[in-house]
GROMACS .gro file of C-alpha atoms in nm:
model
  187
    1MET     CA    1  -0.184   1.994   0.034
    2GLY     CA    2  -0.099   1.565  -0.110
    3THR     CA    3  -0.322   1.334  -0.285
    4LEU     CA    4  -0.443   1.014  -0.137
    5SER     CA    5  -0.390   0.681  -0.323
    6TYR     CA    6  -0.465   0.323  -0.265
    7THR     CA    7  -0.222   0.072  -0.428
    8THR     CA    8  -0.256  -0.335  -0.415
    9ALA     CA    9  -0.196  -0.610  -0.554
   10MET     CA   10  -0.502  -0.875  -0.603
   11PRO     CA   11  -0.550  -1.191  -0.849
   12LEU     CA   12  -0.831  -1.194  -1.104
   13ASP     CA   13  -1.072  -1.260  -0.909
   14GLY     CA   14  -1.021  -0.923  -0.732
   15PHE     CA   15  -0.897  -1.024  -0.360
   16VAL     CA   16  -0.595  -0.936  -0.181
   17ALA     CA   17  -0.533  -1.232   0.032
   18ASP     CA   18  -0.705  -1.589  -0.013
   19ALA     CA   19  -0.946  -1.722   0.268
   20ASP     CA   20  -0.662  -1.819   0.485
   21GLY     CA   21  -0.515  -1.522   0.460
   22ASP     CA   22  -0.214  -1.581   0.216
   23PHE     CA   23  -0.084  -1.325  -0.034
   24GLN     CA   24   0.228  -1.483  -0.119
   25TRP     CA   25   0.089  -1.520  -0.483
   26ALA     CA   26   0.149  -1.137  -0.490
   27ALA     CA   27   0.499  -1.149  -0.435
   28PRO     CA   28   0.726  -0.957  -0.670
   29ASN     CA   29   0.963  -1.035  -0.934
   30GLU     CA   30   1.266  -0.831  -0.975
   31GLU     CA   31   1.115  -0.611  -1.285
   32ILE     CA   32   0.805  -0.509  -1.051
   33PHE     CA   33   1.007  -0.444  -0.696
   34ARG     CA   34   1.179  -0.225  -0.913
   35PHE     CA   35   0.888  -0.031  -1.028
   36HIS     CA   36   0.769  -0.014  -0.651
   37ILE     CA   37   1.115   0.145  -0.576
   38GLU     CA   38   1.042   0.389  -0.855
   39ARG     CA   39   0.671   0.453  -0.685
   40VAL     CA   40   0.739   0.456  -0.338
   41GLY     CA   41   0.942   0.790  -0.423
   42ASP     CA   42   0.664   1.011  -0.488
   43VAL     CA   43   0.504   0.858  -0.150
   44SER     CA   44   0.527   1.121   0.145
   45ALA     CA   45   0.287   0.928   0.374
   46GLU     CA   46   0.155   0.566   0.469
   47VAL     CA   47  -0.163   0.504   0.640
   48LEU     CA   48  -0.159   0.084   0.756
   49GLY     CA   49  -0.352  -0.102   0.949
   50ARG     CA   50  -0.189  -0.322   1.229
   51LYS     CA   51  -0.096  -0.628   1.016
   52THR     CA   52   0.047  -0.419   0.710
   53TYR     CA   53   0.266  -0.237   0.951
   54GLU     CA   54   0.406  -0.531   1.117
   55LEU     CA   55   0.498  -0.663   0.800
   56MET     CA   56   0.648  -0.356   0.697
   57LYS     CA   57   0.892  -0.316   0.980
   58TYR     CA   58   1.085  -0.573   0.781
   59TRP     CA   59   1.220  -0.302   0.590
   60ASP     CA   60   1.325  -0.084   0.944
   61THR     CA   61   1.663  -0.266   0.954
   62GLU     CA   62   1.812  -0.524   0.751
   63PRO     CA   63   1.762  -0.844   0.935
   64ALA     CA   64   2.064  -1.032   1.095
   65GLY     CA   65   2.170  -1.342   0.850
   66GLU     CA   66   1.997  -1.161   0.513
   67ASP     CA   67   2.204  -1.027   0.284
   68TRP     CA   68   2.004  -0.735   0.124
   69GLY     CA   69   2.093  -0.678  -0.247
   70GLU     CA   70   2.121  -0.299  -0.426
   71GLN     CA   71   1.747  -0.284  -0.487
   72GLU     CA   72   1.605  -0.385  -0.102
   73ARG     CA   73   1.861  -0.112   0.040
   74GLU     CA   74   1.713   0.132  -0.226
   75PHE     CA   75   1.344   0.019  -0.117
   76ALA     CA   76   1.440   0.031   0.246
   77ALA     CA   77   1.586   0.361   0.239
   78LEU     CA   78   1.280   0.558   0.067
   79TRP     CA   79   1.079   0.364   0.322
   80GLN     CA   80   1.235   0.462   0.608
   81GLY     CA   81   1.212   0.806   0.504
   82VAL     CA   82   0.806   0.776   0.474
   83LYS     CA   83   0.603   0.914   0.755
   84LEU     CA   84   0.372   0.614   0.901
   85PHE     CA   85   0.001   0.627   1.017
   86VAL     CA   86  -0.085   0.324   1.192
   87ALA     CA   87  -0.428   0.279   1.261
   88SER     CA   88  -0.483   0.006   1.520
   89GLY     CA   89  -0.670  -0.069   1.868
   90SER     CA   90  -0.465  -0.332   1.978
   91LEU     CA   91  -0.111  -0.226   1.936
   92GLU     CA   92   0.033   0.005   2.226
   93SER     CA   93   0.265   0.347   2.183
   94ALA     CA   94   0.555   0.135   2.286
   95ASP     CA   95   0.491  -0.106   1.992
   96VAL     CA   96   0.542   0.199   1.733
   97ALA     CA   97   0.837   0.366   1.927
   98ASP     CA   98   0.959   0.498   1.584
   99PRO     CA   99   0.939   0.884   1.568
  100ARG     CA  100   0.810   0.903   1.199
  101THR     CA  101   0.519   0.654   1.331
  102THR     CA  102   0.186   0.807   1.481
  103LEU     CA  103  -0.048   0.548   1.628
  104VAL     CA  104  -0.443   0.591   1.612
  105ASP     CA  105  -0.683   0.362   1.751
  106ARG     CA  106  -0.932   0.382   1.491
  107LEU     CA  107  -0.860   0.594   1.136
  108ASN     CA  108  -1.158   0.847   1.095
  109LEU     CA  109  -1.183   1.052   0.737
  110ASP     CA  110  -1.176   1.362   0.955
  111PHE     CA  111  -0.805   1.266   1.031
  112LEU     CA  112  -0.730   1.102   0.732
  113ARG     CA  113  -0.831   1.440   0.569
  114ARG     CA  114  -0.604   1.620   0.787
  115ILE     CA  115  -0.297   1.405   0.695
  116VAL     CA  116  -0.361   1.448   0.340
  117ALA     CA  117  -0.341   1.810   0.365
  118ASP     CA  118  -0.075   1.791   0.574
  119ALA     CA  119   0.106   1.616   0.347
  120SER     CA  120   0.367   1.743   0.080
  121GLY     CA  121   0.326   1.457  -0.167
  122GLU     CA  122   0.092   1.142  -0.226
  123VAL     CA  123  -0.043   0.984   0.075
  124GLU     CA  124  -0.069   0.627  -0.010
  125ILE     CA  125  -0.342   0.424   0.237
  126PHE     CA  126  -0.238   0.020   0.241
  127GLY     CA  127  -0.484  -0.211   0.295
  128PRO     CA  128  -0.827  -0.307   0.204
  129THR     CA  129  -0.964  -0.314   0.563
  130VAL     CA  130  -0.769   0.028   0.671
  131ALA     CA  131  -0.886   0.201   0.306
  132ARG     CA  132  -1.230   0.073   0.316
  133ASP     CA  133  -1.395   0.412   0.432
  134ALA     CA  134  -1.203   0.598   0.265
  135ILE     CA  135  -1.303   0.417  -0.061
  136VAL     CA  136  -1.667   0.402  -0.018
  137GLY     CA  137  -1.655   0.793   0.090
  138ASN     CA  138  -1.489   0.850  -0.211
  139LEU     CA  139  -1.177   1.008  -0.080
  140VAL     CA  140  -0.924   0.812  -0.257
  141ASP     CA  141  -0.779   0.974  -0.599
  142ASP     CA  142  -0.576   0.732  -0.733
  143TYR     CA  143  -0.604   0.355  -0.769
  144ARG     CA  144  -0.338   0.116  -0.843
  145PHE     CA  145  -0.392  -0.222  -0.902
  146PHE     CA  146  -0.098  -0.496  -0.970
  147VAL     CA  147  -0.373  -0.764  -1.137
  148VAL     CA  148  -0.176  -1.096  -1.099
  149PRO     CA  149  -0.278  -1.359  -1.314
  150VAL     CA  150  -0.413  -1.618  -1.041
  151THR     CA  151  -0.742  -1.662  -0.905
  152VAL     CA  152  -0.750  -1.769  -0.516
  153GLY     CA  153  -1.084  -1.838  -0.494
  154GLY     CA  154  -1.228  -1.597  -0.259
  155GLY     CA  155  -1.084  -1.424   0.093
  156LEU     CA  156  -1.033  -1.039   0.193
  157ALA     CA  157  -1.192  -0.832  -0.154
  158ALA     CA  158  -0.931  -0.525  -0.314
  159ILE     CA  159  -1.266  -0.348  -0.325
  160PRO     CA  160  -1.545  -0.274  -0.077
  161ALA     CA  161  -1.863  -0.444  -0.185
  162ASN     CA  162  -2.091  -0.117  -0.138
  163ALA     CA  163  -1.812   0.116  -0.328
  164LYS     CA  164  -1.913   0.302  -0.614
  165LEU     CA  165  -1.639   0.418  -0.814
  166ASP     CA  166  -1.627   0.606  -1.153
  167LEU     CA  167  -1.283   0.594  -1.224
  168ALA     CA  168  -1.033   0.724  -1.571
  169LEU     CA  169  -0.745   0.519  -1.682
  170VAL     CA  170  -0.430   0.718  -1.641
  171GLU     CA  171  -0.169   0.452  -1.718
  172GLN     CA  172  -0.142   0.092  -1.797
  173ARG     CA  173   0.187  -0.155  -1.807
  174VAL     CA  174   0.197  -0.558  -1.866
  175PHE     CA  175   0.532  -0.705  -1.657
  176SER     CA  176   0.658  -0.979  -1.813
  177ASN     CA  177   0.523  -1.209  -1.585
  178GLY     CA  178   0.174  -1.114  -1.711
  179THR     CA  179   0.072  -0.887  -1.418
  180LEU     CA  180  -0.083  -0.588  -1.504
  181PHE     CA  181  -0.047  -0.285  -1.350
  182VAL     CA  182  -0.334  -0.017  -1.368
  183HIS     CA  183  -0.352   0.353  -1.265
  184TYR     CA  184  -0.675   0.501  -1.275
  185LYS     CA  185  -0.819   0.828  -1.096
  186LYS     CA  186  -1.111   0.923  -0.968
  187ALA     CA  187  -1.329   1.056  -1.231
   0.00000   0.00000   0.00000
């Protein structure tokens, strides 16, 4: 049996993307990227929406004309070993032909519970839209926030407005660029 975690970067005002959908302010520096490499080693499955899935396809193969460094190759190798569940009503089976990827039209909580029950380790749900019902339904065991010292003034909220959470701080760390990492467990 696995555990369910929700991990995201957010500015001080609590959004994961600004009103235009931009999240470049959250790009990790080398120190934070190293931390992600260490963290992803514990993840056995990812639950993603369409946009995040398409974004993370970048890590499936080194793009022509780019020269990944050692850290990028290490992250890619870990990422390629993670089982993916993609919740999308617009993608077709042919769009996710990778054998480690399962496509579902809509993520319901019973299916999510089965994913977690069948997992050998941590299941990370990535993105506030796909995670909304799991957060509101109190299914998430661990919350990991990378709080970036900027504000974006509006956009897509990291936590749904109707979520009521009681959390206990497990870990905290401040990175050299001022980003604060906080890890909370469901109390």
